[in-house]
XYZ file of C-alpha atoms in Angstrom:
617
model
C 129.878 62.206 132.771
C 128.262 59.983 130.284
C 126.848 57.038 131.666
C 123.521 57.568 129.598
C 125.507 57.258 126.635
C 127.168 53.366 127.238
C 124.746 51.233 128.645
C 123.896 48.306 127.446
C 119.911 47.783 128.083
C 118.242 47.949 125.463
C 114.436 48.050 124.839
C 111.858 48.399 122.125
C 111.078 51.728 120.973
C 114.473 52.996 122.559
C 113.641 52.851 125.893
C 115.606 51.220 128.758
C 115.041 50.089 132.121
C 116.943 52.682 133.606
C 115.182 55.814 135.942
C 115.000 57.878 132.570
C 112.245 55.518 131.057
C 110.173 53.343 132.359
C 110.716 49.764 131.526
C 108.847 47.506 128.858
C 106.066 44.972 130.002
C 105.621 41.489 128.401
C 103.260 41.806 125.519
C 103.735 45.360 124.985
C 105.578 48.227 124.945
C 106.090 52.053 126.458
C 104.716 54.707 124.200
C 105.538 57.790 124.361
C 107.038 57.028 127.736
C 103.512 55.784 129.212
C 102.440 52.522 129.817
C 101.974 50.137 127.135
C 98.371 50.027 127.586
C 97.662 53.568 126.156
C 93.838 54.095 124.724
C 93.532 51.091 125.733
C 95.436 49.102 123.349
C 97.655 45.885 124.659
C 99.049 44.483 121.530
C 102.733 44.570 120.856
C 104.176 46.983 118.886
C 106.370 45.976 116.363
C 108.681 48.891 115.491
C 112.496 47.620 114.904
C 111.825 45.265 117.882
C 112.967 42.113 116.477
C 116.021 42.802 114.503
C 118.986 44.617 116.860
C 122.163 43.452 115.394
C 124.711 45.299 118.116
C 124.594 47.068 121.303
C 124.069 50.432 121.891
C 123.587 53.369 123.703
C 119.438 54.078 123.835
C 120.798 57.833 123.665
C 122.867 59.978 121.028
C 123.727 62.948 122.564
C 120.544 63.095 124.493
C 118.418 62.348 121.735
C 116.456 59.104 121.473
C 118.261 56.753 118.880
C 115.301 54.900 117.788
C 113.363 57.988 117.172
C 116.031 59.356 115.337
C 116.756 56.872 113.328
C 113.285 55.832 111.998
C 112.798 59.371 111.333
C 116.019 59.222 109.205
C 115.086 56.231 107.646
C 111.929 57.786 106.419
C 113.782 61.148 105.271
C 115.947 58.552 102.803
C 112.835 57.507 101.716
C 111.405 60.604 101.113
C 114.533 62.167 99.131
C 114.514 58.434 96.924
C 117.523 56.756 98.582
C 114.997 53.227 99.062
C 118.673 51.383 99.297
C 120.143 53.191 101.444
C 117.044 53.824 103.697
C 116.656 49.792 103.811
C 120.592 48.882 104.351
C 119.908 51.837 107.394
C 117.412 49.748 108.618
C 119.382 46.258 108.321
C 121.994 47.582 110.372
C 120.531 49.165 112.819
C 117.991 47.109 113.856
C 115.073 49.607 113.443
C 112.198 49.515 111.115
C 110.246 52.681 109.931
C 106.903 50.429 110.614
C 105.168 47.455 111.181
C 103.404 45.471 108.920
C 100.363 46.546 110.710
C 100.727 50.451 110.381
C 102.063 49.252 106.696
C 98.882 48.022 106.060
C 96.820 50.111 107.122
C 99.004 53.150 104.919
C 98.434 50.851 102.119
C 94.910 50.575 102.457
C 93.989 54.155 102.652
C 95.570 55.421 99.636
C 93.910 52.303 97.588
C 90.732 53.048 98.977
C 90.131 49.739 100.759
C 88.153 51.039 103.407
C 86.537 47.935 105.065
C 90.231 46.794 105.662
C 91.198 50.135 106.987
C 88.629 50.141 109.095
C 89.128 46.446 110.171
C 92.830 47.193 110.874
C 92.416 50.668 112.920
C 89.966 48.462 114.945
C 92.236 45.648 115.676
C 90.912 42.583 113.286
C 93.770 43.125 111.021
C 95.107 40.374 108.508
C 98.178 40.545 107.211
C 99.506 40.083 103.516
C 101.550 37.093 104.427
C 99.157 34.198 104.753
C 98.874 34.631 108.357
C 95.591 35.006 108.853
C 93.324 37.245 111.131
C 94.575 37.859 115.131
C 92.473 40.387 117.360
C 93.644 43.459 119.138
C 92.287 44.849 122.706
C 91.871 48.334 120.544
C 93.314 47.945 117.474
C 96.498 50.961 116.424
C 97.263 53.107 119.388
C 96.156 56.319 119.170
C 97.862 59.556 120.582
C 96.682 60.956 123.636
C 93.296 62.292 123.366
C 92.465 61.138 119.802
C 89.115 59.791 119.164
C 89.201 56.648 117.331
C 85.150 57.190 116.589
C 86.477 60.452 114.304
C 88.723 58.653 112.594
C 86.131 56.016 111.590
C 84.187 59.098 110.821
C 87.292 60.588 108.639
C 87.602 57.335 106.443
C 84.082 57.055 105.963
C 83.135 60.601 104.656
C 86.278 60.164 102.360
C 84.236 57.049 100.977
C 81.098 58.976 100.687
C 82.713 61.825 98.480
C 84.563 59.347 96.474
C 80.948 58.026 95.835
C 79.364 61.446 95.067
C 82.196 62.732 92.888
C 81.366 59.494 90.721
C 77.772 60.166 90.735
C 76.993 57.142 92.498
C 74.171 58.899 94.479
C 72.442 55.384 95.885
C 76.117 54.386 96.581
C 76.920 57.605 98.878
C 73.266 57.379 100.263
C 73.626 54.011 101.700
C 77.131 55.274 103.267
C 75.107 58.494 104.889
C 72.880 56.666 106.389
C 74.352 52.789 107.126
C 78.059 54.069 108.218
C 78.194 57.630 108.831
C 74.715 58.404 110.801
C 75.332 55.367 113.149
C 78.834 57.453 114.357
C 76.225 59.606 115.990
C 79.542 61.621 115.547
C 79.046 65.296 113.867
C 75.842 66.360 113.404
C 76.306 69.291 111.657
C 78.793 67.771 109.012
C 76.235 65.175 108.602
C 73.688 68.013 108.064
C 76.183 69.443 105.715
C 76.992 66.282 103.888
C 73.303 65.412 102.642
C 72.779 68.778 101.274
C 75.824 67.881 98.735
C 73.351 64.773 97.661
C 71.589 67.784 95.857
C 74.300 69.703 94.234
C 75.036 69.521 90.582
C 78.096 68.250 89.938
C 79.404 72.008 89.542
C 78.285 72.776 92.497
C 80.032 70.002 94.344
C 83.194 70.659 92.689
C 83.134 74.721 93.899
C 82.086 73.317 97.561
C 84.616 70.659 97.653
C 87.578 71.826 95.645
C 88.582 68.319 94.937
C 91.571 66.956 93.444
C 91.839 65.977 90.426
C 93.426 62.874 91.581
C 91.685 60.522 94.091
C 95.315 59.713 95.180
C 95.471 63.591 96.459
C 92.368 63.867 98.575
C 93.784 60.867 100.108
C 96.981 61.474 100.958
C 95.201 64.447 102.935
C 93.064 62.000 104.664
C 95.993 60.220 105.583
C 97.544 62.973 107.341
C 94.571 63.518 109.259
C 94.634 60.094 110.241
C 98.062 59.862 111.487
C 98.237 63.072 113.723
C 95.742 60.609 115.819
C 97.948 57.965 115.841
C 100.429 57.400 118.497
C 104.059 58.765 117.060
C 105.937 56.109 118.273
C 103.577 53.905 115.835
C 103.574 55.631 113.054
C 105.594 58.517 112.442
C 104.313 61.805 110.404
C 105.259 61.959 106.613
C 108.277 64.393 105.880
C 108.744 64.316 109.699
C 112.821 65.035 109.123
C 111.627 67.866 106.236
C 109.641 69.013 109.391
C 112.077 69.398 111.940
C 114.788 70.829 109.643
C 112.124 73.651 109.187
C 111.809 73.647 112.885
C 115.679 74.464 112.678
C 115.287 77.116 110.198
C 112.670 79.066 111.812
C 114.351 79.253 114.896
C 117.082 80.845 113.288
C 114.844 83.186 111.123
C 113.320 83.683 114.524
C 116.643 84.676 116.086
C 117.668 87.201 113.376
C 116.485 90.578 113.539
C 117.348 92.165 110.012
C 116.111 88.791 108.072
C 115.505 89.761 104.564
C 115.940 87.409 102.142
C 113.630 84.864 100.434
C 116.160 82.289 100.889
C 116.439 79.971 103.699
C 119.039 79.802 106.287
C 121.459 77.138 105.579
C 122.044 73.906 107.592
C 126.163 74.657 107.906
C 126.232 77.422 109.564
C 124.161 79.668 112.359
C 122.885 82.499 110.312
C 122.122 86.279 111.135
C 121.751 88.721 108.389
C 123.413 92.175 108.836
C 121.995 95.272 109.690
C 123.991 97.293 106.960
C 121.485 95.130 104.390
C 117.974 96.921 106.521
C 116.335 99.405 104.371
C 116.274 102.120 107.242
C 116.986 105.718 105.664
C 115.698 108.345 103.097
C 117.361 107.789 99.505
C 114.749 109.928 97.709
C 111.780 112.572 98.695
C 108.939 112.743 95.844
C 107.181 116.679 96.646
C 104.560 115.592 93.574
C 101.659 116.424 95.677
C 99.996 119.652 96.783
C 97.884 117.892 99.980
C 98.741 115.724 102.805
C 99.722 112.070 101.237
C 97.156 109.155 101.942
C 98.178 106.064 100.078
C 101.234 104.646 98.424
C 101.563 101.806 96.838
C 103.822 99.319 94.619
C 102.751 97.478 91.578
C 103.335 93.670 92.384
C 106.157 93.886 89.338
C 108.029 96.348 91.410
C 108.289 98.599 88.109
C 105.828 101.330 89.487
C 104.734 103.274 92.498
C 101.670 104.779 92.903
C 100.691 107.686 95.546
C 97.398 109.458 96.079
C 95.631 112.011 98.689
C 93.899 115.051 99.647
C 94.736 116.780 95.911
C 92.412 114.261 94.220
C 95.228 113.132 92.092
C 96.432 109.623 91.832
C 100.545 109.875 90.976
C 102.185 106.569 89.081
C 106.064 106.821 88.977
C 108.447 104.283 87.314
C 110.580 102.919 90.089
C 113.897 103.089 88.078
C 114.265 107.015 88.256
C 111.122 107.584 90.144
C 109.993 110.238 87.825
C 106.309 110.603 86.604
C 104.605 108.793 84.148
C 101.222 109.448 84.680
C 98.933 111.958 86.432
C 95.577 110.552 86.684
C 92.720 112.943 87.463
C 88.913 112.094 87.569
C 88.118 112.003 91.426
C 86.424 115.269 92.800
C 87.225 113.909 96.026
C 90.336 113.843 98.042
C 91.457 109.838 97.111
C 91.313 107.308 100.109
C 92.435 103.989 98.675
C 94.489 102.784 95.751
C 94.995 98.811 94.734
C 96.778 97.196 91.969
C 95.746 94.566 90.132
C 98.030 91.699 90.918
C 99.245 91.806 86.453
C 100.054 94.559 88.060
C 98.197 96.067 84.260
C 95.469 98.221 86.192
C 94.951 100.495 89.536
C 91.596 101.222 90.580
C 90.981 104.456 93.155
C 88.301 105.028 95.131
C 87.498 108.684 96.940
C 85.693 110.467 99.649
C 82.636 109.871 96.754
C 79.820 107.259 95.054
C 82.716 106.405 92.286
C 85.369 104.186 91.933
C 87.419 104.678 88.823
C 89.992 101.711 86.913
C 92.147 102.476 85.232
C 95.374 101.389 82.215
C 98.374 101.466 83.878
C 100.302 101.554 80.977
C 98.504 104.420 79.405
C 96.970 106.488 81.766
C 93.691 106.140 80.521
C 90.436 105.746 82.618
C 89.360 102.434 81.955
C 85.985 101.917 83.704
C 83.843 104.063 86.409
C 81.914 102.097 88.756
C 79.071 103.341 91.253
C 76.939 101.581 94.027
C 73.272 101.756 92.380
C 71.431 102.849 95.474
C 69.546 105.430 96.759
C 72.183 106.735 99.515
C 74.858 107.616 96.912
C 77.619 106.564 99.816
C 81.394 106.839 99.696
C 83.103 104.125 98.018
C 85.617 103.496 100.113
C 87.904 100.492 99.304
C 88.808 98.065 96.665
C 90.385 94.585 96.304
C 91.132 92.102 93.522
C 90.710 89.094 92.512
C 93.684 86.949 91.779
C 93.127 86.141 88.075
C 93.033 90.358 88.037
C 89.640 89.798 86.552
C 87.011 90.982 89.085
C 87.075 93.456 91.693
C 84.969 93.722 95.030
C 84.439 97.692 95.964
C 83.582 98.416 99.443
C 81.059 101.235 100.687
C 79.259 102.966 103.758
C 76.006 102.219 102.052
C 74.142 99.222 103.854
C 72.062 98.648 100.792
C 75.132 97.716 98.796
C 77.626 97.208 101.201
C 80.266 95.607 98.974
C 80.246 95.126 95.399
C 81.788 92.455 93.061
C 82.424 93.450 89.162
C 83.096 91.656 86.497
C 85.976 93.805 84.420
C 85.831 91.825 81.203
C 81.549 92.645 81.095
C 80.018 96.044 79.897
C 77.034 97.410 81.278
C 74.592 96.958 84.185
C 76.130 92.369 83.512
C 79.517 93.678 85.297
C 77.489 93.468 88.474
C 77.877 89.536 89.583
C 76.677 90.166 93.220
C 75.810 93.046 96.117
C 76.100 92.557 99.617
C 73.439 94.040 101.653
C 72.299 95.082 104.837
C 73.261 95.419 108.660
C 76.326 97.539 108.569
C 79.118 99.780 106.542
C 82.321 98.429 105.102
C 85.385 100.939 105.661
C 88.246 98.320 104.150
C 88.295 95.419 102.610
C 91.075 92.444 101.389
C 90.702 89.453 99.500
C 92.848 86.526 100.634
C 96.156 85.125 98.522
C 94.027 82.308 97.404
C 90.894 83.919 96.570
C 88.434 82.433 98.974
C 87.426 84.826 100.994
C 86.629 88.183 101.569
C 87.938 89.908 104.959
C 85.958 93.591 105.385
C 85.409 95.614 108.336
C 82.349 97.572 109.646
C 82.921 100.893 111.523
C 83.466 99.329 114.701
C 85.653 96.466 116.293
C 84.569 93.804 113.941
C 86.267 92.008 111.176
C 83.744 90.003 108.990
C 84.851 87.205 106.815
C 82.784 86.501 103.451
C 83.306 83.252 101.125
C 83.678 84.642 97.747
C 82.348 81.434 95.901
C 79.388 80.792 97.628
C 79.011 85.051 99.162
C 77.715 83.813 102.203
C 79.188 85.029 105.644
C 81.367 82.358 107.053
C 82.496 84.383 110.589
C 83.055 87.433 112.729
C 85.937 88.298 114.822
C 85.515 90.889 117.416
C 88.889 93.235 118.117
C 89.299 94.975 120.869
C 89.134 99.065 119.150
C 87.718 99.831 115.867
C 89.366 99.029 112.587
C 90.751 101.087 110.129
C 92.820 99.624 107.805
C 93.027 95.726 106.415
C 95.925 94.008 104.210
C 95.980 90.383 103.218
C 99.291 88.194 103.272
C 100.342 87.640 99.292
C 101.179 83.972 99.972
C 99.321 82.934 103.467
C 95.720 83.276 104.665
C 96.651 85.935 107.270
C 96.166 89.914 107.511
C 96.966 92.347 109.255
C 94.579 94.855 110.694
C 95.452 98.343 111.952
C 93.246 99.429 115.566
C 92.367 102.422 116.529
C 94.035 101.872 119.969
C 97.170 102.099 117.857
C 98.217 98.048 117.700
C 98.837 96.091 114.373
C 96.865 92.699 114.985
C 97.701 89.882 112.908
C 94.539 87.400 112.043
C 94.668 83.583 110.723
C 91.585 83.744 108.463
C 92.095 79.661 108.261
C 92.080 79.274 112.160
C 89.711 82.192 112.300
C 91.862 83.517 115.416
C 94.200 86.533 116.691
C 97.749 85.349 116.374
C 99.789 87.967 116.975
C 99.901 91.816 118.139
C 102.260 94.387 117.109
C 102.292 97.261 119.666
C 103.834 100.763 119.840
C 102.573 103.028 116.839
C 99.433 105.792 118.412
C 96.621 105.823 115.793
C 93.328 107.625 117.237
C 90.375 108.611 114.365
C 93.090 108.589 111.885
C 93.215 106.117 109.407
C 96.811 104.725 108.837
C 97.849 101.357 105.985
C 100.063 99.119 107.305
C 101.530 96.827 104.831
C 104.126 93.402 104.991
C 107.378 93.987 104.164
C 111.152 92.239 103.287
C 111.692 89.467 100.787
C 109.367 87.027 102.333
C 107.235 89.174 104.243
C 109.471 89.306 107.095
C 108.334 92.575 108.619
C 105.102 94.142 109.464
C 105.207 98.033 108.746
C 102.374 100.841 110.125
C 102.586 104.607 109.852
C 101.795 106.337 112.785
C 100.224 109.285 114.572
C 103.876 110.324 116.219
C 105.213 110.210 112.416
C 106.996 107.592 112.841
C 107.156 104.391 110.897
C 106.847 101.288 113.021
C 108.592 98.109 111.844
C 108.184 94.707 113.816
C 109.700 91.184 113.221
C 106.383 89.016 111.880
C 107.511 85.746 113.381
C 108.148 87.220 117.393
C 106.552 90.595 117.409
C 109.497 92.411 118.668
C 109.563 96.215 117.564
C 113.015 96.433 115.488
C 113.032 99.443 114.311
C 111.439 103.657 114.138
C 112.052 105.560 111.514
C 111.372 109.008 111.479
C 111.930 112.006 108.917
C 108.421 112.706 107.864
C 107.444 116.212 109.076
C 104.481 118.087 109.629
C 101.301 119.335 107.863
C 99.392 121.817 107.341
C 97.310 120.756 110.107
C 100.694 121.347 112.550
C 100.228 117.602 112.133
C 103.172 114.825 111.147
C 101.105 112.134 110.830
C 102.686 109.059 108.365
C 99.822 107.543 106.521
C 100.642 104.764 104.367
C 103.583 102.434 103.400
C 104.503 100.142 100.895
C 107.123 97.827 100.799
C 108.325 96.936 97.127
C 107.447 93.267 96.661
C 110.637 92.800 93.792
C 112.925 94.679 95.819
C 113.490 93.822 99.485
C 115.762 96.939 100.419
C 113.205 99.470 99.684
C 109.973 100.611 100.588
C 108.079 104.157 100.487
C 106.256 105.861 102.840
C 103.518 108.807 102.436
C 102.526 111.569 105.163
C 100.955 114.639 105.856
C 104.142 116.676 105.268
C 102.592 116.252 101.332
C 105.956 113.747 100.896
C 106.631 110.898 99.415
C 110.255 109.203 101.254
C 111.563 106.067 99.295
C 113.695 104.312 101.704
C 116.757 101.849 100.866
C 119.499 99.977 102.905
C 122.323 102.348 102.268
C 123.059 104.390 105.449
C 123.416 108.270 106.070
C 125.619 109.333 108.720
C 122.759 111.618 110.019
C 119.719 109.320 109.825
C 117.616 109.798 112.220
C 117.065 106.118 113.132
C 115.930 104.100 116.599
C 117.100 100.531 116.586
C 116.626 98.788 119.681
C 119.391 96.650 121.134
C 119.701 93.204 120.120
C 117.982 90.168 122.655
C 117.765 86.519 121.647
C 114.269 85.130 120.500
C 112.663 81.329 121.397
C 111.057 80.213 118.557
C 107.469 82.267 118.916
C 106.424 82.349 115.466
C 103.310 80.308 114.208
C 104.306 81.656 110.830
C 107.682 81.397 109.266
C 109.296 83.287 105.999
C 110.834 79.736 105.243
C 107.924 78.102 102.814
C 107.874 74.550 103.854
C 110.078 71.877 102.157
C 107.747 68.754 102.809
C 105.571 69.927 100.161
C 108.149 69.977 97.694
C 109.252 66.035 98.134
């Protein structure tokens, strides 16, 4: 039955008058399927209203043909076809805007703000001689937008604009004549005079702005049109969007996805479980004590391994066979990080020192200790992105954390010490080098900005924390919990996202780590000794692996892995059986492998190993 698909009513905005819309009133139109009067706007809409050269159908296949066809007129534009985006347009009767939401685009990104403003109110003029005609409440907004922030929006954009240029008296007059009448924000108003005072170094650190106008813009455009109704003006790279929607889904939907490319449009895609590094291709037996860390260089030429025999281990990843021994800890070694050149590893011990050093030669390159009194383990460490400082984490309140400056001698190599309150047990810095994510020795996870080194929040977990590692492309980590659960924190949204559940942890301290060719996976050691591998984007446990035996202790605890970020069928894993395992995707008929059976997956994820093509237009 297809009567939806051949009637003949047609309205504005693709609605009919039949019982699956409600019908059009004179001197306006249905948004969003509510009444025309939405916010309290009255004035006509004029989206492809005017120009219907045929007949038909309000539906394709169930979808609504005006919304899909503006939004494929403004994919044409996006990918350059203007003709073919226009002659889309002529013939079907649609157009991507009005001259109104046109307008108001145009002003925006030229910086005409009065006419912005005047527009988004309703006293808008148009560029055709036409003159000035009111509106009840100017562009319809989307449910529960604030038109107030908006006016807010445009007007702090004006008032940076201003202080970037240095035209202090200029931005004053804004604070105070435009911005403090909002009675709007308070504390961004607060915020906003205290840039009046900053150097203009100091405002470009706060404000990290463009380098073109056109840029910080664009952004305040976007912001603008989430708050407008969709039916009025659609989102930019809305098709680029959806087709991402599509891919996710997919990504979502396939359990062994691992691959950095994205699922293609042609086909339904599902990646095969042969290709799923799940069994032991190599043991390393380098080590004389229980294994604590492993890790691989970001080049993916060398792995590095570490524990209770004080020795740090580098092997070259072709043959895995040794290429350096380093030895200066006196202290069974907790933590290893490369530096993401991936030219230096610094280790830090159950001790006051942290020691860099060459990874091409071996040699110690610098020793670093917490100046204080307490002479506290050091007992983490984290890069920079440039590779050129390093913050070191401690159990000593009176220095905390530590950042270094690796291209300084002396006592000058110190840039800054946190201080006071409580211990730091691990520590990441984020992708982007913002922000500083530590832990104290209980259930909190305490967020630093690294320009400014002030505290910027706290997130309290539910059990203590013992382990932290930062996304290499995203602001997200992942935290290991005592309770034995992986949690999985936007640092950007400052929220829990996402739990991983079914490893046992207790007191011991187990790394975690990301894993497949876009981070696909999230891996955990675990009490039990087995390794615990979850899809990132819907949580679901995928796979146990376990070979690692037991320790000295009678124990079989698996410490650490490490996923090899240039090779996306292999990863290593360290335990207390004093073994190294470097796993691959080629199968043994006697691995000793859980998989669990295969269920579909709605689209769950927040997060997606697709990177997002609207950027890229």
């Amino acid at each position: 039955m297809r009567s939806d698909e051949t009637t003949r009513s047609i309205v504005s905005n693709g609605y009919s008058a039949n019982a699956a819309y409600h019908a059009p009133r004179k001197g306006g139109v249905s948004v969003n399927g509510h009444s025309p009067h939405l916010n309290g706007s009255a004035h006509a809409l004029k989206n492809g209203t005017s120009k219907r050269k045929a007949f038909r159908s309000p539906l394709y296949r169930g979808h609504n043909r005006e919304e899909l066809t503006r939004i494929l007129i403004q994919g044409l534009k996006d990918m350059g076809y203007e003709d073919s985006a226009n002659s889309l347009s002529s013939e079907s009767g649609y157009e991507l805007e009005s001259s109104e939401v046109a307008s108001f685009r145009a002003a925006i990104l030229s910086g005409r703000w009065v006419q912005a403003e005047r527009i988004l109110a309703g006293h808008y003029s148009d560029d055709g001689g036409g003159g000035a005609y009111p509106a009840e409440q100017g562009i319809v907004l989307a449910e529960h937008a604030s038109r107030d922030q908006m006016l807010f929006w445009i007007r702090k954009q004006k008032f940076l604009e201003l202080l970037v240029r240095r035209d202090l008296l200029s931005a004053l007059k804004v604070l105070r004549e435009e911005l403090t009448p909002l009675h709007h924000d308070t504390y961004q108003l607060h915020t906003l005079s205290g840039l009046l005072m900053c150097t203009q170094a100091e405002l470009e650190t706060q404000l990290r702005w463009p380098e073109d106008p056109e840029d910080a813009r664009q952004r305040l455009l976007e912001d603008l049109t989430n708050s407008i109704a969709p039916s009025v003006m659609i989102r930019d790279h809305r098709l680029a969007e959806l087709l991402d929607h599509v891919k996710r889904a997919q990504i979502n939907g396939c359990r062994y996805h691992n691959t950095s490319e994205p699922p293609s449009l042609y086909s339904d895609h599902e990646c095969s479980q042969q290709a799923f590094p799940s069994s032991t291709d190599m043991i390393l037996e380098q080590h004389s004590g229980e294994v604590y860390c492993v890790a691989f260089s970001p080049d993916g030429t060398k792995l590095a391994t570490a524990g209770e025999d004080k020795i740090c281990i580098i092997y070259d990843t072709r043959k895995f066979q040794v290429i350096h021994r380093l030895q200066k800890h006196t202290a069974p070694i907790t933590h290893i990080s490369w530096s993401p050149d991936s030219k230096r590893i610094v280790t830090t011990a159950a001790e006051p020192h942290a020691h860099v050093w060459d990874a091409v030669t071996g040699k110690l390159v610098v020793s670093m200790e917490h100046q204080t009194g307490e002479r506290r383990p050091i007992t983490s460490a984290a890069w920079t992105p440039d590779s050129e400082r390093l913050v070191t984490g401690c159990h000593d309140r009176d220095a905390k954390m530590c950042l270094w400056d690796l291209n300084t001698q002396g006592s000058k190599s110190l840039l800054h010490t946190w201080s006071g309150e409580f211990r730091v047990s691990d520590l990441a810095i984020t992708s982007d080098g913002r922000r500083i994510v530590c832990n104290d020795m209980d259930e909190m996870l305490i967020v630093y900005n690294l320009d400014n080194y002030r505290e910027e929040f706290r997130l309290k977990l539910s059990s203590k924390i013992t382990c932290i590692t930062a996304s290499r492309d995203s602001p997200i980590v992942i935290v290991n919990i005592a309770e034995g659960e992986v949690h999985m924190i936007d640092v950007d949204e400052r929220c829990l996202i996402r739990k991983f559940k079914g490893g046992s942890q207790g007191g011991n301290i187990i790394r975690n780590c990301f894993g497949g060719a876009a981070e696909n996976f999230v891996l955990s050691g675990s009490k039990d000794g087995q390794i615990y591998i979850w899809h990132k984007e819907n949580s679901e446990e995928i796979a146990k692996l376990k070979e690692h035996g037991k320790g000295s202790k009678n124990e079989q605890c698996v410490t650490s892995v490490s996923w090899n970020p240039m090779n996306s069928g292999m990863f290593a894993s360290g335990g207390d059986d004093r073994k190294v395992r470097i796993w691959t995707n080629t199968l043994s008929d006697d691995s000793n492998t859980e998989f669990e059976p295969r269920r579909n997956h709605p689209d769950l994820g927040r997060l997606s190993a697709i990177r997002t093509t609207a950027s890229n237009l």
